[in-house]
Coordinates of C-alpha atoms in Angstrom, one line a residue:
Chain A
X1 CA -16.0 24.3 -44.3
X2 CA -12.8 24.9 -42.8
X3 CA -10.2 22.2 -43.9
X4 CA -7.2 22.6 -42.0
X5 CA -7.9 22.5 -38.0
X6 CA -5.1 22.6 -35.8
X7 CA -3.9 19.7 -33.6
X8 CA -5.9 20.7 -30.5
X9 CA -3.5 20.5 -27.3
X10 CA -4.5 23.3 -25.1
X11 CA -7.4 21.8 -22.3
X12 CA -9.1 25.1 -21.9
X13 CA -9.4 25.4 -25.6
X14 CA -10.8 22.1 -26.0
X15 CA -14.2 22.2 -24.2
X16 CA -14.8 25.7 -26.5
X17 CA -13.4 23.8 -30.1
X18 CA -15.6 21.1 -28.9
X19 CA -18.9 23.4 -29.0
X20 CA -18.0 24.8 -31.8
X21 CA -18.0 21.3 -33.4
X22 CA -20.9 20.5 -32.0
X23 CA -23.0 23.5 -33.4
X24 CA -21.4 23.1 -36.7
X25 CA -21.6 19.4 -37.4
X26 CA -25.0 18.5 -35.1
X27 CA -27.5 18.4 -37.9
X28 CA -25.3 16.1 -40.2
X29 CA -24.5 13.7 -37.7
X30 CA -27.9 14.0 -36.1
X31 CA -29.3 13.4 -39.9
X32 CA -27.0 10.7 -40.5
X33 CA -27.5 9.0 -38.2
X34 CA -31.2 8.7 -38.0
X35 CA -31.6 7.9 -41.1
X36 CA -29.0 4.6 -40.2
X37 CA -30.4 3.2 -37.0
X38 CA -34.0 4.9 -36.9
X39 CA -35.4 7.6 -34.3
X40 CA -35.5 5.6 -31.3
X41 CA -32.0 5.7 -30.3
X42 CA -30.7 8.2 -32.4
X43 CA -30.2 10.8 -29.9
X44 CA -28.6 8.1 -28.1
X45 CA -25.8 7.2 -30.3
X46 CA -25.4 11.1 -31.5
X47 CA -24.5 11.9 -27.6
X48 CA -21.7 8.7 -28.0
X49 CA -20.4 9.9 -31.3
X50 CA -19.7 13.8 -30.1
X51 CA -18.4 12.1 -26.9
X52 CA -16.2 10.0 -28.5
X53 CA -15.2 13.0 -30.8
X54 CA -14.5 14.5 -27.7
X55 CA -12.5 11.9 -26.3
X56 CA -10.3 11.7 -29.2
X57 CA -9.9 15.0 -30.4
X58 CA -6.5 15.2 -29.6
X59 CA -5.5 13.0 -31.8
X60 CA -7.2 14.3 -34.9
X61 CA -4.3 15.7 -36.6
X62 CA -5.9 17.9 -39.3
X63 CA -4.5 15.5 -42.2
X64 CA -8.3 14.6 -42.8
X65 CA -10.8 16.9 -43.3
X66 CA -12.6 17.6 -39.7
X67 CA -16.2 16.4 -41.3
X68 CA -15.1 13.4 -42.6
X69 CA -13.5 12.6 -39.4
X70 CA -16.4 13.2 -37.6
X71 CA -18.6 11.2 -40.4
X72 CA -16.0 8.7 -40.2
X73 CA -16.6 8.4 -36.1
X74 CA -20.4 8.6 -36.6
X75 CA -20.2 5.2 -39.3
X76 CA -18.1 3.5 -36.9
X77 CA -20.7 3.9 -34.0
X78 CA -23.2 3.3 -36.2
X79 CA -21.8 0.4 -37.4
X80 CA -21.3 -1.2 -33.8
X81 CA -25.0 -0.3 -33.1
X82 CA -26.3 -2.3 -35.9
X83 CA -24.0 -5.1 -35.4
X84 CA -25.1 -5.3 -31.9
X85 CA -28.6 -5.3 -32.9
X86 CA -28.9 -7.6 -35.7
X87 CA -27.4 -10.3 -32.9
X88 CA -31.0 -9.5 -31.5
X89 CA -33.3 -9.4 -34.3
X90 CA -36.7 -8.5 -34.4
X91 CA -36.9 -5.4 -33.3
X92 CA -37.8 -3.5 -36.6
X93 CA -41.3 -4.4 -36.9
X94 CA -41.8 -4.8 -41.1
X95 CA -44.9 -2.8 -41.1
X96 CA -47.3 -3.7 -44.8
X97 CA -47.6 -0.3 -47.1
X98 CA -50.5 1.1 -46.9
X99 CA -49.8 4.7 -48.9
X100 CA -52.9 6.2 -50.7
X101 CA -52.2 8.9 -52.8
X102 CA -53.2 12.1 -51.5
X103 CA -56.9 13.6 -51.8
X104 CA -56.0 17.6 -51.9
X105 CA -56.6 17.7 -48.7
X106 CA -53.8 19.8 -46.5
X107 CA -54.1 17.4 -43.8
X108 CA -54.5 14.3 -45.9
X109 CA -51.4 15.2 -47.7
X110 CA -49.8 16.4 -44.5
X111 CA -50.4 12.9 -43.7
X112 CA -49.7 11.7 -46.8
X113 CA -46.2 13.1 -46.6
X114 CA -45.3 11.9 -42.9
X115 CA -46.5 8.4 -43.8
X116 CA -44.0 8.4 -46.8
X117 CA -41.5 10.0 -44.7
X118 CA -41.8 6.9 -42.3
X119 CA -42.1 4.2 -44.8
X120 CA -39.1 5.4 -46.6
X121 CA -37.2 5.9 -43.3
X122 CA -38.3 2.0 -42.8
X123 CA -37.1 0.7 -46.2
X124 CA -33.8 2.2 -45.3
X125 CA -33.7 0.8 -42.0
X126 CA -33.9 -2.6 -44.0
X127 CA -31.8 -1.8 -45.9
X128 CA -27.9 -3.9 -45.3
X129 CA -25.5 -1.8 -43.2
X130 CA -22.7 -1.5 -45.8
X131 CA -25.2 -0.2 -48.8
X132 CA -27.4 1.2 -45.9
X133 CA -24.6 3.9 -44.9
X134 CA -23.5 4.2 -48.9
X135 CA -26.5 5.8 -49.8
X136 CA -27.6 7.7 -47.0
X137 CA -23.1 9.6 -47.0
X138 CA -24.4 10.1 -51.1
X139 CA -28.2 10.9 -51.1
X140 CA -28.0 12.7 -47.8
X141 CA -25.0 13.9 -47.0
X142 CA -24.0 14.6 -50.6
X143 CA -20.2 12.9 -50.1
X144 CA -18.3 12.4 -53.0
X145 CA -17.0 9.0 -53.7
X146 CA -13.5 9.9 -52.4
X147 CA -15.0 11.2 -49.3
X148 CA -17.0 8.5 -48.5
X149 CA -14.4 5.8 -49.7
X150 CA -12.3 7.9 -46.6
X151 CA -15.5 8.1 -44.3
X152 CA -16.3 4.2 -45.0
X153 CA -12.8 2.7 -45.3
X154 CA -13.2 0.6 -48.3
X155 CA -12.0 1.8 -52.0
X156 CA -13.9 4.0 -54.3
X157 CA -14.6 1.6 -56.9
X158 CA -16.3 -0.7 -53.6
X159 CA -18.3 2.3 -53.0
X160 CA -19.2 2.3 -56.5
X161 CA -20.1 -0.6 -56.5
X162 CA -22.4 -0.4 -53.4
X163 CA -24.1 2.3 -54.1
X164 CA -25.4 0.9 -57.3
X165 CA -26.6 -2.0 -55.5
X166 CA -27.6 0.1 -52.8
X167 CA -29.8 2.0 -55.3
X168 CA -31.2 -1.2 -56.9
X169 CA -32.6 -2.4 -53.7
X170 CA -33.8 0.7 -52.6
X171 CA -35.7 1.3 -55.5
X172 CA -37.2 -2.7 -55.2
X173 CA -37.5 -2.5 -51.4
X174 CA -40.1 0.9 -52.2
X175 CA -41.3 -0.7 -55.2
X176 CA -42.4 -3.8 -52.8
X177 CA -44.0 -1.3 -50.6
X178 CA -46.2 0.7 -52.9
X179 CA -44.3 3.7 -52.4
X180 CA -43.4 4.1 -56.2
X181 CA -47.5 3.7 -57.0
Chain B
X1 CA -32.2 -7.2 -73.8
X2 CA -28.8 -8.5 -73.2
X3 CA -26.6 -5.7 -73.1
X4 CA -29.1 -4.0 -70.9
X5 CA -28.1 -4.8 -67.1
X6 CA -24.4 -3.4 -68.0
X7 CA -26.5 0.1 -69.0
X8 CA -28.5 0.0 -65.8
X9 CA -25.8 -0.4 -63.8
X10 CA -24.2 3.0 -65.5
X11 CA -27.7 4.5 -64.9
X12 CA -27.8 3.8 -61.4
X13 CA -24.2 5.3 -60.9
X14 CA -25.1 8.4 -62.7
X15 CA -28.3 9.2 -61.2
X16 CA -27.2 12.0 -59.8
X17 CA -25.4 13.3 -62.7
X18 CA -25.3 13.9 -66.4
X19 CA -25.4 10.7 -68.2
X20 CA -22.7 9.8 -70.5
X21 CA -23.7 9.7 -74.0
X22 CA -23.6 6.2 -74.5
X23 CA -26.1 5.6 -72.0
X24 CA -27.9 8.8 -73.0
X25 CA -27.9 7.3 -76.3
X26 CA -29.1 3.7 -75.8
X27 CA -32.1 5.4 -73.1
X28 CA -33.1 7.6 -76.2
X29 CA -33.6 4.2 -78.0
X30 CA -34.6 1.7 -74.8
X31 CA -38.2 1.8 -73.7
X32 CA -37.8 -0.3 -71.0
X33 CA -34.2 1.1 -69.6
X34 CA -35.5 4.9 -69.7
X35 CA -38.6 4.0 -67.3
X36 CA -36.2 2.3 -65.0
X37 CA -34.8 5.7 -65.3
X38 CA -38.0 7.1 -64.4
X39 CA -38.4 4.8 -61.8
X40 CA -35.4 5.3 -60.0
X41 CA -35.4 8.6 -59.9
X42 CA -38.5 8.4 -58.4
X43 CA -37.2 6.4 -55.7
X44 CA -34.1 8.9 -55.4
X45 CA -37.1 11.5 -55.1
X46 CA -37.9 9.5 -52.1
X47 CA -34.9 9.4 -50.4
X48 CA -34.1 13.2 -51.2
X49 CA -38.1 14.3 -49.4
X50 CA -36.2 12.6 -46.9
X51 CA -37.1 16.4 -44.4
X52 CA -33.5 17.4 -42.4
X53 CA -34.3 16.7 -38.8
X54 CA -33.3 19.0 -36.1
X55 CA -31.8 17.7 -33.5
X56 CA -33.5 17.3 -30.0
X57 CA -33.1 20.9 -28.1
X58 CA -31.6 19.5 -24.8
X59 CA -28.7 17.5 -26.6
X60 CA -26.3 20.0 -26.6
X61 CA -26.4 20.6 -22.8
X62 CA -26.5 17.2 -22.3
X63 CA -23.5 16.0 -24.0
X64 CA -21.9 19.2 -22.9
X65 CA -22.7 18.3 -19.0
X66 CA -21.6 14.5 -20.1
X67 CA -18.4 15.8 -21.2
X68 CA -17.6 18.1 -17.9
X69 CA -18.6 14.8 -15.8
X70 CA -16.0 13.0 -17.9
X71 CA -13.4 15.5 -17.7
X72 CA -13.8 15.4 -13.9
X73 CA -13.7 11.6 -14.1
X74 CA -10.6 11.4 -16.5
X75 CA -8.8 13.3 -13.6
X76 CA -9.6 10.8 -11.3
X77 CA -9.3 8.1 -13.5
X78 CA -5.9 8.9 -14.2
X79 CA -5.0 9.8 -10.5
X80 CA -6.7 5.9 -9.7
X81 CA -4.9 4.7 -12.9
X82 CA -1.7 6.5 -11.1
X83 CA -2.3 4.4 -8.2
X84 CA -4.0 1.1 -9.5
X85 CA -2.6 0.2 -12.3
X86 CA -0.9 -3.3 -11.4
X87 CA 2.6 -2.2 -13.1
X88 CA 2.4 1.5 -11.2
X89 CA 0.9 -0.7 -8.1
X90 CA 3.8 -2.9 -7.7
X91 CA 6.5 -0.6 -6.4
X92 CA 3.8 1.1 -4.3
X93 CA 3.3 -2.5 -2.5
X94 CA 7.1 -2.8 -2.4
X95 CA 7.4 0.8 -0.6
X96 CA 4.9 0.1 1.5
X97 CA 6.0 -3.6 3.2
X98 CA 9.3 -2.3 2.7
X99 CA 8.9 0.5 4.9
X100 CA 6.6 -1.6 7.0
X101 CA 9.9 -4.0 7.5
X102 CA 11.6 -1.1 8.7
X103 CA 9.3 -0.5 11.1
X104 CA 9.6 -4.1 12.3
X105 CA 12.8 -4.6 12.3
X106 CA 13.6 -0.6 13.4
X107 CA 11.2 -1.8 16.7
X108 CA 13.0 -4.7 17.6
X109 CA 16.3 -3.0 16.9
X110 CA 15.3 -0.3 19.0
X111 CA 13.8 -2.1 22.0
X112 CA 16.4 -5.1 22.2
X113 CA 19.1 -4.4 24.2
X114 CA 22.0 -7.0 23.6
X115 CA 22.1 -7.9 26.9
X116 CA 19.7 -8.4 29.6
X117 CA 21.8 -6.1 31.7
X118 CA 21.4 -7.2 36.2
X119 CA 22.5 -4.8 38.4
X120 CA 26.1 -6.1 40.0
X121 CA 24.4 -8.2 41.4
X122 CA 22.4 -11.0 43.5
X123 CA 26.1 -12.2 44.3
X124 CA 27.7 -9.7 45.4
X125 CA 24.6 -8.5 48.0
X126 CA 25.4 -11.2 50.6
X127 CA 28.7 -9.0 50.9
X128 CA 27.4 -5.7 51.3
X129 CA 24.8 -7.5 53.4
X130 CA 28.3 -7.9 55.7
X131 CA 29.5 -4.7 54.9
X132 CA 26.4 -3.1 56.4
X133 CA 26.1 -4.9 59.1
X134 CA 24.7 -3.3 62.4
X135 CA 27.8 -2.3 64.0
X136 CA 29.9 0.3 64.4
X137 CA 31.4 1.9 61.4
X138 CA 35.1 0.7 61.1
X139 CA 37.5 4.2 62.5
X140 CA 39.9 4.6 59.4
X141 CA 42.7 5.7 62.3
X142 CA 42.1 1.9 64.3
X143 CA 44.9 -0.3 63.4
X144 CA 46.6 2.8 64.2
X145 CA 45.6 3.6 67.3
X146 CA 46.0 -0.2 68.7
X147 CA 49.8 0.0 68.1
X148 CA 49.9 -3.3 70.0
X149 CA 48.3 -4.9 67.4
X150 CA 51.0 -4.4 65.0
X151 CA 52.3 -7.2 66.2
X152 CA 49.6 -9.4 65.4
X153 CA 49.4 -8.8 61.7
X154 CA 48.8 -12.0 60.8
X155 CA 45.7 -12.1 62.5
X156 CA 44.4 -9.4 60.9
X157 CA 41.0 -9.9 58.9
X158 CA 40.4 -8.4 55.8
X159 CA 37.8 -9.4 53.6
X160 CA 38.5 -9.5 49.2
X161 CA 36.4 -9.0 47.0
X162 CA 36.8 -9.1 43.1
X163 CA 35.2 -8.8 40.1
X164 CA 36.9 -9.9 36.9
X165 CA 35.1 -9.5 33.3
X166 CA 36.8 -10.9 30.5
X167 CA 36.2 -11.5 26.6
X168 CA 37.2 -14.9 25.7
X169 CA 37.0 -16.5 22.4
X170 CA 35.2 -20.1 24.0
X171 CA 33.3 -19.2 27.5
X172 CA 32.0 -22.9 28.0
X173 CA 35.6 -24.3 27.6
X174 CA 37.2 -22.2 29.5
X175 CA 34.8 -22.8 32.5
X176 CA 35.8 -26.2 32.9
X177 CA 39.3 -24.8 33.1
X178 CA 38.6 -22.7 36.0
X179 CA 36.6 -25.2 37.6
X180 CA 39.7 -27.2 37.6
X181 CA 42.2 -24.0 38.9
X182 CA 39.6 -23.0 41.9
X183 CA 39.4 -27.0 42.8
X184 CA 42.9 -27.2 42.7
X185 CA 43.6 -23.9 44.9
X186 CA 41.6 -25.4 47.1
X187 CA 38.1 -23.0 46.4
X188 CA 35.1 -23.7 44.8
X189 CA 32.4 -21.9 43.3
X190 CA 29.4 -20.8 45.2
X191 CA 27.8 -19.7 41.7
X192 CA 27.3 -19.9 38.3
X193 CA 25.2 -18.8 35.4
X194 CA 24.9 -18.9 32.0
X195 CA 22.9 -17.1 29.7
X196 CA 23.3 -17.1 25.6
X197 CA 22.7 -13.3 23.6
X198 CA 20.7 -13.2 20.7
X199 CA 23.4 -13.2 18.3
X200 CA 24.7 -16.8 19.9
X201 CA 27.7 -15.8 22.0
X202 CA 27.5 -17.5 25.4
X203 CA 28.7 -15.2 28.4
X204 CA 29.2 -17.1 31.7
X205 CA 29.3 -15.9 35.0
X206 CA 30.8 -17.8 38.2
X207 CA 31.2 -16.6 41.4
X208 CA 34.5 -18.5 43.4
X209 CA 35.4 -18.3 46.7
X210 CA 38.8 -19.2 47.1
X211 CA 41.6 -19.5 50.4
X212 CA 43.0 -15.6 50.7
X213 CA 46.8 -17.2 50.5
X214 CA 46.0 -17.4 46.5
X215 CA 44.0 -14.7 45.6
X216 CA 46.3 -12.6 44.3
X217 CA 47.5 -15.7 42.0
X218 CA 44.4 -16.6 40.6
X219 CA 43.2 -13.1 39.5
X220 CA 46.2 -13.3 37.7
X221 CA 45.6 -16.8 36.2
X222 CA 42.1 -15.8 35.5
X223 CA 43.0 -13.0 33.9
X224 CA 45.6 -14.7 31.6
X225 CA 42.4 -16.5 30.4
X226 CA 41.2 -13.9 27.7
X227 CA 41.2 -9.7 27.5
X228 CA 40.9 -7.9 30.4
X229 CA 37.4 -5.6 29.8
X230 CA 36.6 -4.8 33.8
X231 CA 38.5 -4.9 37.0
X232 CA 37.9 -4.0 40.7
X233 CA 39.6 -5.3 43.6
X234 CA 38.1 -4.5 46.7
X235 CA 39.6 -5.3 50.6
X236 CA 38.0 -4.5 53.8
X237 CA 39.4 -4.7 56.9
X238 CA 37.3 -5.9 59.2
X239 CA 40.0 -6.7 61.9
X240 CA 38.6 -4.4 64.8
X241 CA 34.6 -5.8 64.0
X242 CA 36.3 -9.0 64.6
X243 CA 38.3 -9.0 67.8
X244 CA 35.6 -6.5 68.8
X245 CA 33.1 -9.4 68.6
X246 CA 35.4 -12.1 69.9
X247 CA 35.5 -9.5 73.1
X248 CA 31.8 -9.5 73.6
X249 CA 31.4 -13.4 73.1
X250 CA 33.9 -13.6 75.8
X251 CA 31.7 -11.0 78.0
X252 CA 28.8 -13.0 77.2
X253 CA 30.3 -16.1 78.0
X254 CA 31.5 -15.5 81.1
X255 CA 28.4 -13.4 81.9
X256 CA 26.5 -17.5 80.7
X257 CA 28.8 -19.0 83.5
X258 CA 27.6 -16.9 86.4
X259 CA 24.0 -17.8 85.6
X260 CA 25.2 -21.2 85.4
X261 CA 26.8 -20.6 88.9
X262 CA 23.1 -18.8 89.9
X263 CA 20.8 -21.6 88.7
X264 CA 22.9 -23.9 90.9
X265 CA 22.4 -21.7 94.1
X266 CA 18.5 -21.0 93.0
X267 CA 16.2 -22.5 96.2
X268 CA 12.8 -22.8 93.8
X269 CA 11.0 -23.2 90.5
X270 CA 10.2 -19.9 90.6
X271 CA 14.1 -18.5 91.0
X272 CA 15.1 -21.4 88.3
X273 CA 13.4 -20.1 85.6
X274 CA 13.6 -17.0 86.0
X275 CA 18.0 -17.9 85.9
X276 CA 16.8 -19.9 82.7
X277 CA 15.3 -17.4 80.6
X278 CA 18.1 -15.3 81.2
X279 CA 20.3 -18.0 80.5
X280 CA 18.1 -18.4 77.2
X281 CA 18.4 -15.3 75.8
X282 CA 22.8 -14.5 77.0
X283 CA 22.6 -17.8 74.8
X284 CA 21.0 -16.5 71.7
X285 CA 22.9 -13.6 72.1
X286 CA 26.3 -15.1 71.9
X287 CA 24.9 -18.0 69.1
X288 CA 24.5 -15.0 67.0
X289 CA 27.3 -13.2 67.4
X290 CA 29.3 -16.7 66.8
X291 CA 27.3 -16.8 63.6
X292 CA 28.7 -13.1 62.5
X293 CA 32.3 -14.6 63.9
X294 CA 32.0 -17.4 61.6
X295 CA 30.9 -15.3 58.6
X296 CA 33.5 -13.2 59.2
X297 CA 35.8 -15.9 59.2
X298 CA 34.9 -17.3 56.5
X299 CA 34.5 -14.2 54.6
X300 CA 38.5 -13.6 54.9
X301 CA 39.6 -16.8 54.7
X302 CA 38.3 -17.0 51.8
X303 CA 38.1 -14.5 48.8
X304 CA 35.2 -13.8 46.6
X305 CA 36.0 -13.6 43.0
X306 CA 33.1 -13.0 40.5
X307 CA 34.4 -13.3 36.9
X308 CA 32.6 -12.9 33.7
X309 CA 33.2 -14.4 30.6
X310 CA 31.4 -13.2 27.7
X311 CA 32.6 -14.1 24.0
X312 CA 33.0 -11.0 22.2
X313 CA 29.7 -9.5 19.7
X314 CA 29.8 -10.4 16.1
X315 CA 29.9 -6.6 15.5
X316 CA 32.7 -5.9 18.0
X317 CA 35.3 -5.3 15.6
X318 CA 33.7 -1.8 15.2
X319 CA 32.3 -1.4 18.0
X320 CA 32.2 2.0 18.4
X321 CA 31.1 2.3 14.5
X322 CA 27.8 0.3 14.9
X323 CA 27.1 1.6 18.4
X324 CA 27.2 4.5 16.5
X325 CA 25.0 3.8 13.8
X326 CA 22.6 2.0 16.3
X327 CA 22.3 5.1 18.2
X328 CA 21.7 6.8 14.6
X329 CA 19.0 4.1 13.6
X330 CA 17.1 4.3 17.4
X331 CA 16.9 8.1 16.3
X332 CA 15.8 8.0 13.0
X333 CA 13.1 4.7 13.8
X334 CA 11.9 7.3 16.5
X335 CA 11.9 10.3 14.6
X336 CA 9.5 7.8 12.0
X337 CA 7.8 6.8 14.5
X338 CA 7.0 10.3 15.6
X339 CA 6.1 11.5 12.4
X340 CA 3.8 8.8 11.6
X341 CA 2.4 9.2 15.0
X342 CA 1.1 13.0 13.4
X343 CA 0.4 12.0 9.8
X344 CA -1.5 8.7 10.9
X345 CA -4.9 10.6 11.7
X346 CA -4.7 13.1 9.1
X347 CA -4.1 9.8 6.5
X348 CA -7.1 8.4 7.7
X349 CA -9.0 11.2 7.5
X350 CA -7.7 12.0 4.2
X351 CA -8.6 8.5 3.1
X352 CA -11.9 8.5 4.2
X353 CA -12.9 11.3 1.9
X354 CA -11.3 10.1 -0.9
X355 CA -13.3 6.9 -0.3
X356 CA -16.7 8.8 0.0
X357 CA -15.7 10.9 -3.0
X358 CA -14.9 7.6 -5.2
X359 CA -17.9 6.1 -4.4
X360 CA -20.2 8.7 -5.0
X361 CA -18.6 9.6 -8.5
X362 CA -18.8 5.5 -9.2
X363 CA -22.4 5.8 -8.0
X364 CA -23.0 9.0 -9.9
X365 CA -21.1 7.6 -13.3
X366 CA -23.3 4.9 -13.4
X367 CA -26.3 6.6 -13.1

């Protein structure tokens, strides 16, 4: 990971720095923020972030680390999104578990797998917003504290804090769906 | 199982990393805390099958074109910010009605003329009217020729004309004043009119007829009235046309009495009026040429004076200075004119296309 990028002034460069960016910081952002608002608009929101990363690149100054700016941009739009959409609730259907374990089948437990995959994916999505995007920088992403304390803009010892809680009703929220059966 | 929530809590911070030995030491003796243990990391097991998604294959080129469309549209964002923006808009309204002021005000300078200048004039025409009469042109060498008539030099006819423009500080006072002088010199005046400029300053003109005898007098008098601007005295002597005409009355008049003699001798109707319609038409004759007599008379008995009084420009005091820069402002409102005249269709033109083009980037944006 390269730490120290230039302040960007020169417009011809931009539009290149911008791709290489892109390539290197698509899956993470991509990840990120799936796993925060869900599949559907996704793609949506990852096209705003790296446009707004766009938009501001010149004045990233290279005194943060390029990733967590850009983790730090992708939070912020996430954060908006979520806002906007708990004012119109409803639209994450709870869906009842339903996982039987797997038979030994390949396709059973291909199955198997993908329904986990979604159920988990739900139980994040129901997860609160602020212990939500906790978890997902530190289980995911892998942040450190400091790095997500920079990314999130709240203390380390709040993130602490959050992600224990953020565990706590993770694990209950999958416990209540049969997923740790 | 008091002191167990404070452990859990460590447990949950630490899942992800060694445990520090108190907690490592109180799972080794907890039942219940070291399956929560087992528990959560189940759940973290969860979370970390989580399978890294790729993202969609067109949303690189995508964001890519998004980003070129925007780049395009910052330019012309900041070119309509440049122009819209109500602080940057402001002096642009300014320029414009300022220059459109000039314009206004450049026009009227340049098509008013300070005065509604007549050509000299209605009142004087009645005199070149008798100037031009029908009749022989006057032979410069006459009076000299008719040395007899030397003698008669105060008979002889000359008719005087004058025209007297002044600048006076008060026109409408002073007019009363000459009213009085002609009245007095035994004149009057056949003509007056009055007209006010834009700027307020009245400017009178009167046209007197006055007896010859003081002619001379009162252009002096009326010229002691303000600052001479214009002056022409002009004197025509009309002394042969006169006695010239006073001859051929006489002809005709004795030329009346003989048909008078005629028409007494005539023997029928038929010869009568026959002598009367020559009698008729010698009379018409010589009633006209009695009418020129009289004009004539009347032209040099009295003299024609036709004075102007104007009260001077506000400007005047540099007169030449703001003819000067009047003449420089007609040229420069021209010179704008002429130029806008060319830019004018090329501006529309240019206008229109930048309308099309905002448009269809709005249009396109919002798509």
């Amino acid at each position: 990971m390269k730490g120290q990028e230039k302040p960007f002034q020169q417009r011809a460069d931009q539009k290149e720095i911008f791709n290489r960016i892109f390539c290197e910081h698509k899956f993470r952002v991509y990840n990120t923020v799936y796993r925060m608002v869900g599949g559907e608009d996704a793609q949506d929101l990852t096209q705003e972030i790296f446009i707004k990363a766009y938009l501001n690149l010149k004045k990233f100054r290279g005194d943060a680390r390029l990733e967590t700016w850009i983790y730090s941009i992708t939070v912020n739009v996430c954060r908006d999104y979520l806002r906007r959409k708990s004012k119109t609730p409803g639209t994450v259907p709870y869906q009842e578990g339903k996982v039987a374990p797997g038979q030994g089948n390949p396709v059973a437990e291909y199955l198997d797998r993908r329904l986990i995959q979604e159920e988990t994916q739900e139980v994040l999505l129901q997860l609160s917003p602020p212990l939500q995007e906790v978890l997902i920088l530190r289980e995911l992403q892998g942040l450190s504290y400091r790095e997500i304390a920079a990314v999130a803009g709240i203390p380390e010892g709040t993130v602490k804090s959050r992600l224990i809680r953020a565990r706590r009703a993770f694990k209950e929220s999958c416990e209540e769906r049969g997923l740790l059966g | 199982m008091k002191g167990c929530e404070k452990i859990r809590d460590e447990i949950l911070l630490h899942l992800d990393a060694q445990m520090p030995g108190v907690v490592q030491k109180h799972l080794d003796e907890c039942h219940e805390c070291s399956a929560f243990l087992k528990e959560m990391k189940k759940a973290r097991g969860l979370l970390q099958d989580l399978e890294p998604l790729a993202p969609p294959p067109g949303l690189q080129d995508k964001i890519m074109r998004k980003v070129e469309k925007m780049e395009e549209r910052n330019f012309c964002n900041r070119l309509k910010d440049k122009l819209i923006t109500p602080w940057q808009v402001r002096p642009a309204i300014l320029v414009a009605m300022s220059l459109v002021l000039v314009f206004v005000i450049g026009g009227v300078f340049y098509l008013w003329q300070p005065f509604p200048e007549r050509k000299e004039d209605m009142l004087m025409q009645d005199v070149f009217r008798a100037e031009t009469l029908p009749m022989e042109r006057q032979d410069p060498r006459a009076p000299d020729t008719y040395e007899g008539m030397e003698l008669k030099v105060a008979e002889r006819r000359i008719i005087y004309n004058a025209m007297l423009e002044l600048e006076v500080s008060d026109a409408d006072k002073l007019q009363g004043q000459v009213i009085e002088y002609i009245t007095v010199a035994g004149g009057f005046v056949a003509e007056t009119r009055r007209w006010v400029s834009p700027g307020g300053e009245v400017s009178i003109r009167m046209v007197l007829r006055l007896p010859v005898v003081g002619f001379e007098d009162a252009l002096g008098e009326l010229a002691g009235l303000g600052e001479v601007v214009d002056q022409s005295i002009q004197g025509r002597d009309i002394t042969r046309e006169y006695q010239d005409l006073e001859a051929r009355i006489g002809n005709k008049k004795q030329q009346e009495q003989r048909y008078l003699e005629i028409l007494q001798e005539a023997k029928n109707v038929e010869e009568i009026l026959k002598v009367e319609r020559e009698l008729e038409r010698i009379r018409v004759e010589i009633e006209s040429m009695e009418g020129t007599l009289r004009y004539y008379q009347d032209r040099s008995d009295f003299a024609t004076i036709t004075l102007t009084m104007k009260e001077p420009q506000v400007v005047i005091v540099g007169g030449e200075l703001f003819e000067a820069i009047r003449e420089a402002f007609k040229g420069s409102v021209h010179l704008l004119f002429t130029i806008t005249g060319w830019i004018l269709p090329y501006a529309a033109i240019l206008m229109v296309i930048l309308l099309i083009t905002a448009v269809f980037k709005s249009f396109k944006t919002k798509k």
